[in-house]
PDB file of C-alpha atoms in Angstrom:
ATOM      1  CA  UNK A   1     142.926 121.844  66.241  1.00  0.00           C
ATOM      2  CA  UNK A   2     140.592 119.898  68.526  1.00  0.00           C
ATOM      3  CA  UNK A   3     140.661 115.920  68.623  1.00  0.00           C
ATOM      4  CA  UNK A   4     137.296 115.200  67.699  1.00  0.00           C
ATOM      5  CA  UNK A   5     135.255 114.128  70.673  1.00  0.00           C
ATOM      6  CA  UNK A   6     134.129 110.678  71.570  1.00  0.00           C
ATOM      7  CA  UNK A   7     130.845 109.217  70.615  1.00  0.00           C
ATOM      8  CA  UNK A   8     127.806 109.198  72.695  1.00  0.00           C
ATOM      9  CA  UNK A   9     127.874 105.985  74.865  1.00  0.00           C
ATOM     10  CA  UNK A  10     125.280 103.943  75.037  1.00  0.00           C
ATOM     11  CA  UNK A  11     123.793 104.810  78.261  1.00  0.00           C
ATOM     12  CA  UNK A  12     124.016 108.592  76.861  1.00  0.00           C
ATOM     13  CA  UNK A  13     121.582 107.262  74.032  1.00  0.00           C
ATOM     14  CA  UNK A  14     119.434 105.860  76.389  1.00  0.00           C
ATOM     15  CA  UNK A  15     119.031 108.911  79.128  1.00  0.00           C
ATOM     16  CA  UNK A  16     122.621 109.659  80.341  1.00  0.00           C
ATOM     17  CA  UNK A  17     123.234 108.555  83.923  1.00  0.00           C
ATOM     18  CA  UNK A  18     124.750 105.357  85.884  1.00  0.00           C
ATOM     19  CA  UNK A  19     122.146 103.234  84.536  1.00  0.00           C
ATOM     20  CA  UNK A  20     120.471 101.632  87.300  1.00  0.00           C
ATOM     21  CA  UNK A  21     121.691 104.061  89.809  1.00  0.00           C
ATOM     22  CA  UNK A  22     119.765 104.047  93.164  1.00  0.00           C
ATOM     23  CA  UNK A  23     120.585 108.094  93.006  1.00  0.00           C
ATOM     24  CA  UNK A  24     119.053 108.371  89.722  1.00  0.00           C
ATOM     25  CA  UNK A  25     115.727 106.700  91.131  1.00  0.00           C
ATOM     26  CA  UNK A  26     115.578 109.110  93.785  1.00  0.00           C
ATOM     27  CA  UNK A  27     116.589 112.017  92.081  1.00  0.00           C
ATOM     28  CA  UNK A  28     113.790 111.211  89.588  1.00  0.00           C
ATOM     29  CA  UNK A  29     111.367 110.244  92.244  1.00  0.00           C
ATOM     30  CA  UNK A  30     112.019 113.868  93.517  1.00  0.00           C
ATOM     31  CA  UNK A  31     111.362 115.137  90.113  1.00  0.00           C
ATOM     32  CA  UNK A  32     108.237 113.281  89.818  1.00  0.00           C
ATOM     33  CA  UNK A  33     109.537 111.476  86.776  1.00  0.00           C
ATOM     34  CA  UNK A  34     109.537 108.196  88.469  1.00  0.00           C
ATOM     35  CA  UNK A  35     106.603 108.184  90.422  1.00  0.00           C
ATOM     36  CA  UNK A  36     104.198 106.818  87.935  1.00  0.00           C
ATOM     37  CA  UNK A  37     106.038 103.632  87.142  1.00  0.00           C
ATOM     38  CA  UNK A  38     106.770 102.626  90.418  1.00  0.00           C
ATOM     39  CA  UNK A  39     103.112 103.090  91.548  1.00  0.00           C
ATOM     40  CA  UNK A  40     102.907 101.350  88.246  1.00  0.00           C
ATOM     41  CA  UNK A  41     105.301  98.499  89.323  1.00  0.00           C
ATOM     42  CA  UNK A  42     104.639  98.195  93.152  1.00  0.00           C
ATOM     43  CA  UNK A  43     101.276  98.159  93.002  1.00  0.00           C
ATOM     44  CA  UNK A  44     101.357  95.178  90.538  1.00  0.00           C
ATOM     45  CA  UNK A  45     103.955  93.472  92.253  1.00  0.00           C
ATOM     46  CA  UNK A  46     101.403  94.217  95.737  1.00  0.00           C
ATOM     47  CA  UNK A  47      98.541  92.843  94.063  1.00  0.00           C
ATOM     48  CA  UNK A  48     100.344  90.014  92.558  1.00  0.00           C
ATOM     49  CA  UNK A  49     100.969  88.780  95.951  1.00  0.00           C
ATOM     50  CA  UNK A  50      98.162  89.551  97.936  1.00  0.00           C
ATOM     51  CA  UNK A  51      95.543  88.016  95.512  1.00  0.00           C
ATOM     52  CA  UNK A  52      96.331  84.928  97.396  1.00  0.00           C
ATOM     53  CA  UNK A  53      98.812  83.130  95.268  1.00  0.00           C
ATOM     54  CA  UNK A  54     101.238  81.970  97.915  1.00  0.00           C
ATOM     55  CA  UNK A  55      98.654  80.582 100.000  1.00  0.00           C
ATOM     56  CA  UNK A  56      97.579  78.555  97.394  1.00  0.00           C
ATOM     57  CA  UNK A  57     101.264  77.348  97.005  1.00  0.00           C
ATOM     58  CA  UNK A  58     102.225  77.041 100.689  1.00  0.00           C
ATOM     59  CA  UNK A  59      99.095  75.786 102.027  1.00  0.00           C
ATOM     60  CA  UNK A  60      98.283  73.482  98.636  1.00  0.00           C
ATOM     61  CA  UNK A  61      97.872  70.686 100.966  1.00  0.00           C
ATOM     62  CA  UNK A  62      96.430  72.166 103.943  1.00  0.00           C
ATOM     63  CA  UNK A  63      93.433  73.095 101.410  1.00  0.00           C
ATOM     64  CA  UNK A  64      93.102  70.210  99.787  1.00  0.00           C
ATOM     65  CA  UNK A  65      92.618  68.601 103.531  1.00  0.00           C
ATOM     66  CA  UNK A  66      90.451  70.931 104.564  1.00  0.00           C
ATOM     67  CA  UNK A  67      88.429  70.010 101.459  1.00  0.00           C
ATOM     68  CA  UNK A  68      88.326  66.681 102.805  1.00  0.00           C
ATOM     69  CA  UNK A  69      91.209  64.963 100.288  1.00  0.00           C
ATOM     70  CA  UNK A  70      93.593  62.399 101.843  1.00  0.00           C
ATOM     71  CA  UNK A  71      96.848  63.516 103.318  1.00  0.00           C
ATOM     72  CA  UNK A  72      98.930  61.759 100.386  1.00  0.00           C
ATOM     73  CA  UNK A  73      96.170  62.311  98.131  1.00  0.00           C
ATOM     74  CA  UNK A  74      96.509  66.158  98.478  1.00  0.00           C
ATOM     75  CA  UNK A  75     100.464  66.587  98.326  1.00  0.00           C
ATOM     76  CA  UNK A  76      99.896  64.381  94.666  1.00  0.00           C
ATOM     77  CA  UNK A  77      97.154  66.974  94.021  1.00  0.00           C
ATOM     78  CA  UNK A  78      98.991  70.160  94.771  1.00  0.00           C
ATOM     79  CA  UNK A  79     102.387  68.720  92.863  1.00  0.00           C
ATOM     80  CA  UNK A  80      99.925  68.214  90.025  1.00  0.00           C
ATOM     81  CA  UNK A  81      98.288  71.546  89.817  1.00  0.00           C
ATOM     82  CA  UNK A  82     101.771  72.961  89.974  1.00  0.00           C
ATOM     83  CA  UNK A  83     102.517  70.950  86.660  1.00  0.00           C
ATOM     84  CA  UNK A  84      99.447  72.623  84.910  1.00  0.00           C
ATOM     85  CA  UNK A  85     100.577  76.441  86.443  1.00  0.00           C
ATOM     86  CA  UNK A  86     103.993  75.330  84.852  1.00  0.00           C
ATOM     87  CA  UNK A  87     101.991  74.769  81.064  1.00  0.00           C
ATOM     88  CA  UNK A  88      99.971  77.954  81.277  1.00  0.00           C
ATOM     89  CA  UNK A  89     102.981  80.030  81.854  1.00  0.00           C
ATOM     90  CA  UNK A  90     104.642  78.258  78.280  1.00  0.00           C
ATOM     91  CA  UNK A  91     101.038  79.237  77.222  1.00  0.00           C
ATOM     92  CA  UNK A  92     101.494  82.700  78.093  1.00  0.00           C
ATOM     93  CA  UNK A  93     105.229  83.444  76.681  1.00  0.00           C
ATOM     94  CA  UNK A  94     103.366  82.104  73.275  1.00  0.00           C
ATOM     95  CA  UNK A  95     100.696  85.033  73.269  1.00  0.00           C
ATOM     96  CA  UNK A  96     101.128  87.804  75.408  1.00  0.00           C
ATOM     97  CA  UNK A  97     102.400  89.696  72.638  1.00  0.00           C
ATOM     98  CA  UNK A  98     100.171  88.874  70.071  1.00  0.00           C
ATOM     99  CA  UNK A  99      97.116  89.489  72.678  1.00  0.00           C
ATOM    100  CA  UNK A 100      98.497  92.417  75.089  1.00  0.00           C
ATOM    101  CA  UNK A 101      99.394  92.792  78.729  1.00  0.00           C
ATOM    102  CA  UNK A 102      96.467  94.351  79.373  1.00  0.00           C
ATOM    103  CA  UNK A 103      93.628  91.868  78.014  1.00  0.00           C
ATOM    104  CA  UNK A 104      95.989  89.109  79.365  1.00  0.00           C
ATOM    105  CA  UNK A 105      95.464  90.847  82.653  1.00  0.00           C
ATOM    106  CA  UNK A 106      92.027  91.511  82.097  1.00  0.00           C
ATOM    107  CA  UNK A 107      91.103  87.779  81.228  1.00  0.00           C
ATOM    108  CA  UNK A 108      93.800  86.328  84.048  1.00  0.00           C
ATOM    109  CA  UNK A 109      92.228  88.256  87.160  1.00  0.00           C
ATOM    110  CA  UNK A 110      88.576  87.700  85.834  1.00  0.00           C
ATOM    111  CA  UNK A 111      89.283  84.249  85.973  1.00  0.00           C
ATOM    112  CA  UNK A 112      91.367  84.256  89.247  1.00  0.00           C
ATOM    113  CA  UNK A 113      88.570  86.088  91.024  1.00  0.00           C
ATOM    114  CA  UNK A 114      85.506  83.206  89.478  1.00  0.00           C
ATOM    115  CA  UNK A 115      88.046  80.533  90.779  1.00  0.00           C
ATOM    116  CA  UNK A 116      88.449  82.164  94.576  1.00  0.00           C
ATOM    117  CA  UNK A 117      84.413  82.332  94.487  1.00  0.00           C
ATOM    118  CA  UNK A 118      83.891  79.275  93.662  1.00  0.00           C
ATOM    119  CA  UNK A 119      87.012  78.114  96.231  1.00  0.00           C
ATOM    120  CA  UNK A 120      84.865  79.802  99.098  1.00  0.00           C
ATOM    121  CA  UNK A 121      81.560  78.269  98.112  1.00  0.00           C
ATOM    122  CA  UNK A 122      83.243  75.192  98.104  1.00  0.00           C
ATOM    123  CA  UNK A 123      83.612  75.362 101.756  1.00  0.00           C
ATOM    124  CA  UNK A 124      80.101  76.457 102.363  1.00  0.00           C
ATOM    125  CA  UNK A 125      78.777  72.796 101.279  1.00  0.00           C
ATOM    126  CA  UNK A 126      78.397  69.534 103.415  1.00  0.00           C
ATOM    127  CA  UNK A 127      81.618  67.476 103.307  1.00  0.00           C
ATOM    128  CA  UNK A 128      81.487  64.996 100.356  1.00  0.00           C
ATOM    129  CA  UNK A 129      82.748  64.215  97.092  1.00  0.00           C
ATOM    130  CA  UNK A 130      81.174  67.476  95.243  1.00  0.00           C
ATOM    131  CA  UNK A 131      82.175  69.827  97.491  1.00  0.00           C
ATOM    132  CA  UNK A 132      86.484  68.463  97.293  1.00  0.00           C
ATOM    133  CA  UNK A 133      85.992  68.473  93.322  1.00  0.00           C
ATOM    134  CA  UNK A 134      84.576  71.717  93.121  1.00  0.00           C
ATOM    135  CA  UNK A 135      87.571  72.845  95.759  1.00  0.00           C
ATOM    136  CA  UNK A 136      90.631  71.428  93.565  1.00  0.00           C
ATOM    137  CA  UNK A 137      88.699  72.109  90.192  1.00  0.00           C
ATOM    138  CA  UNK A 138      88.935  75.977  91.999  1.00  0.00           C
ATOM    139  CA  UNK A 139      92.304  75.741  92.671  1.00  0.00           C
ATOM    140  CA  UNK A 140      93.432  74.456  89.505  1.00  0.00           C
ATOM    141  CA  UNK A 141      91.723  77.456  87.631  1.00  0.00           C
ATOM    142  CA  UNK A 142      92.849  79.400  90.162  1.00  0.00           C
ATOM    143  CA  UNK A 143      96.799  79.031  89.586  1.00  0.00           C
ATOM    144  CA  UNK A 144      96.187  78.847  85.945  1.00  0.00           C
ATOM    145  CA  UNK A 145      94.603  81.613  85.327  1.00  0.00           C
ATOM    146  CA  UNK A 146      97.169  83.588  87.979  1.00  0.00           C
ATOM    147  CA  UNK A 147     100.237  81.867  85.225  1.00  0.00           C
ATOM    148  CA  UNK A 148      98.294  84.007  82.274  1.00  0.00           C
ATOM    149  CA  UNK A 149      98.654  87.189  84.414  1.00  0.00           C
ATOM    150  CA  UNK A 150      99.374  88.747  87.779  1.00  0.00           C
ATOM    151  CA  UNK A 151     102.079  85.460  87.882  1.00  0.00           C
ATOM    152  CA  UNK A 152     104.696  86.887  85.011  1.00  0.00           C
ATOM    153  CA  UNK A 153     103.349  90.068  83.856  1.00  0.00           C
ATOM    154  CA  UNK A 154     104.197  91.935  86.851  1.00  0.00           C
ATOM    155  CA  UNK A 155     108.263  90.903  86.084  1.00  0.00           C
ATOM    156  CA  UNK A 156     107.393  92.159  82.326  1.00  0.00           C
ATOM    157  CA  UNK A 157     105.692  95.411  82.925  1.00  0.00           C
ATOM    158  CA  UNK A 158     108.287  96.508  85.836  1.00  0.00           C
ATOM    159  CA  UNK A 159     111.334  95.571  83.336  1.00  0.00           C
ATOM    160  CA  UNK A 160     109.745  97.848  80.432  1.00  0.00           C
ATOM    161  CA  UNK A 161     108.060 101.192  82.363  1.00  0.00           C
ATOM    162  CA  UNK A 162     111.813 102.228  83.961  1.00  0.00           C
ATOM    163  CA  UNK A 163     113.853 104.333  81.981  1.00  0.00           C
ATOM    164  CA  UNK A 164     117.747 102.767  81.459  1.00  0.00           C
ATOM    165  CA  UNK A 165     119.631 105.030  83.645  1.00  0.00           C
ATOM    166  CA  UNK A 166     117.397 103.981  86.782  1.00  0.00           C
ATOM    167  CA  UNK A 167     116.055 100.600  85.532  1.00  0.00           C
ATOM    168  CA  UNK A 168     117.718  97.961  87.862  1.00  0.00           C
ATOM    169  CA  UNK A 169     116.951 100.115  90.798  1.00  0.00           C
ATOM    170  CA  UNK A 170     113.030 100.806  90.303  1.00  0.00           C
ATOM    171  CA  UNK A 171     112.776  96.933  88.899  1.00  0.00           C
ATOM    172  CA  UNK A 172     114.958  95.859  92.419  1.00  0.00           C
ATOM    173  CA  UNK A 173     113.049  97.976  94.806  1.00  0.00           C
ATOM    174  CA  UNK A 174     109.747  97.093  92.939  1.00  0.00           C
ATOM    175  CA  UNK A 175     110.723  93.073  93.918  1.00  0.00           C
ATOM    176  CA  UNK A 176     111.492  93.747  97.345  1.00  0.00           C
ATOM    177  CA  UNK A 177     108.251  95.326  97.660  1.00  0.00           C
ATOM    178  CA  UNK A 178     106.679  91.602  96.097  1.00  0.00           C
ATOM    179  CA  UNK A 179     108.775  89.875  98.859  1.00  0.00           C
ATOM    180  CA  UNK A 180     107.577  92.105 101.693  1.00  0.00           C
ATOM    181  CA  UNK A 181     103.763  91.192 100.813  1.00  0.00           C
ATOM    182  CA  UNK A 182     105.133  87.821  99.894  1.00  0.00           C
ATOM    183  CA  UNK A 183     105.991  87.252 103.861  1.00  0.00           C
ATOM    184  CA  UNK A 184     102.850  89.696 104.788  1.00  0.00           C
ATOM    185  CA  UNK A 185     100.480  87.070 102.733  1.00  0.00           C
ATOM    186  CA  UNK A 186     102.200  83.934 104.137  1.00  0.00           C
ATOM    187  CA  UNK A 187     101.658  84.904 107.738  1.00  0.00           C
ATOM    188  CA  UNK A 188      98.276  85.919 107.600  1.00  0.00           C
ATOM    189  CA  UNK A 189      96.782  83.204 106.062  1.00  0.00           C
ATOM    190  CA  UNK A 190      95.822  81.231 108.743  1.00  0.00           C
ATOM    191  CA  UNK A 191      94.572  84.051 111.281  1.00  0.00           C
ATOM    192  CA  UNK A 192      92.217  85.050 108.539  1.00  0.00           C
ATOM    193  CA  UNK A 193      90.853  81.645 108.416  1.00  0.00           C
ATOM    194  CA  UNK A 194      90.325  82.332 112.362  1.00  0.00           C
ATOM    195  CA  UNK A 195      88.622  85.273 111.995  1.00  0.00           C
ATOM    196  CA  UNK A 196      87.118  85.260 108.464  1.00  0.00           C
ATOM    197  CA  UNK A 197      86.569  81.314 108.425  1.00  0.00           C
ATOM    198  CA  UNK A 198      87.858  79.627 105.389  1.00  0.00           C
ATOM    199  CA  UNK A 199      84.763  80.890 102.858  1.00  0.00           C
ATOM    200  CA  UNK A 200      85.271  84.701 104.233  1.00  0.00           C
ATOM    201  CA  UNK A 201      88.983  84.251 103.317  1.00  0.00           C
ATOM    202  CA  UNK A 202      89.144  82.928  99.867  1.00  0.00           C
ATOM    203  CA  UNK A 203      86.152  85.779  99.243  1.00  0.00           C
ATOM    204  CA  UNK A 204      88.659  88.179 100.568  1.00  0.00           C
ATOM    205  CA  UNK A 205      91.220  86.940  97.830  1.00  0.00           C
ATOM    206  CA  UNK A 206      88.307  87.335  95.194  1.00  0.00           C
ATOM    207  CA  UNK A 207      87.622  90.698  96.029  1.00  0.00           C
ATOM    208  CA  UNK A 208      91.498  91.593  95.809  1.00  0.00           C
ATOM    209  CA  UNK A 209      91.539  90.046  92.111  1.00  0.00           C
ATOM    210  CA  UNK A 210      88.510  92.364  90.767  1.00  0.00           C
ATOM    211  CA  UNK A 211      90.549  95.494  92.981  1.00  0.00           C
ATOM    212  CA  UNK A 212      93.454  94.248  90.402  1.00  0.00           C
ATOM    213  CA  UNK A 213      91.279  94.462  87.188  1.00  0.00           C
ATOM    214  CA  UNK A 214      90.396  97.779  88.400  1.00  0.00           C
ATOM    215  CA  UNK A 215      93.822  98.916  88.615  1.00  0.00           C
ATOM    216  CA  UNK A 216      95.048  97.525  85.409  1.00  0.00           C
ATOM    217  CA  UNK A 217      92.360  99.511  83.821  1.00  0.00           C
ATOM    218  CA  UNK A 218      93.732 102.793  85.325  1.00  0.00           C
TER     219      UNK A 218
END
């Protein structure tokens, strides 16, 4: 008589496999299996990045300068705005999922995209008082709105579309993709403001944010 045989492991419940095996991603990219969530995850994690976040980060004080702010006035300004990113995100771990990824999205980029407008027509008026309000009053919207979507959401979706055996590897290739347009973003910045001036740029960004709603909705 036999000895009965083990039980099913855990990873065997889950799809069999090392799970997150960098040969199970590619065997399933070959199989088509995986291609949908890492265009899926990649393209968020793209779009995430290149929607202009960073520059808002990195050059926080460079834009409140620009917009005509004090040099100690605008690192106080950008440590603030960081404070009210910080709240939105508590904001957003409260109701994402009682409202959805996808409306969060929806309502996040919408708002990202107003904000970069408005950041660009900033620029476009004569130096004064109205024209740095309406730049920081941008920004702030800006990195709020980016804290109730493309900011986390990205990190949730790609950590729930990969199957277990392959998980770590699509969610780790999908977050060195984010880090290449990271350091793409970062370093183009300021020739755009060259070429595109500093209106054409944050336009740019704008445009990038309704590209996003359009490929949430896909």
């Amino acid at each position: 008589q036999q000895p009965p045989s083990p039980p099913p492991s855990s990873q065997a419940q889950n799809g069999g496999g090392e799970d997150g095996g960098w040969r199970a991603l590619f065997l399933a990219l070959r199989s088509g299996e995986a291609r949908q969530p890492l265009l899926v995850g990649a393209g968020l994690q793209i779009l995430q990045q290149i929607s202009g976040i960073n520059v808002a980060v990195y050059y926080g004080p460079k834009i409140f300068t620009m917009a005509h702010f004090s040099d100690g006035a605008s690192i106080f300004l950008s440590a603030s705005v960081s404070g009210a990113q910080l709240a939105a995100t508590l904001l957003l771990s409260q109701v994402v999922d009682r409202v959805g990824r996808r409306i969060m999205s929806y309502i996040g980029c919408a708002l990202m995209a107003l904000s970069l407008v408005a950041l660009g027509v900033a620029f476009l008026l004569p130096s004064g008082s109205a024209m740095g309000w309406l730049a920081l009053s941008a920004v702030l919207f800006f990195r709020v709105a980016f804290s109730l979507s493309l900011g986390p959401l990205p990190y949730i979706i790609c950590a729930e579309i990969f199957p277990g055996r392959y998980r770590a590897a699509g969610v780790s290739l999908c977050w060195g993709i984010n880090w290449i347009s990271n350091f793409v973003v970062s370093l183009t910045f300021l020739p755009l403001l060259r070429v595109l001036s500093e209106s054409g740029t944050f336009f740019a960004y704008a445009a990038v944010c309704v590209l996003a709603i359009a490929f949430v909705k896909l």
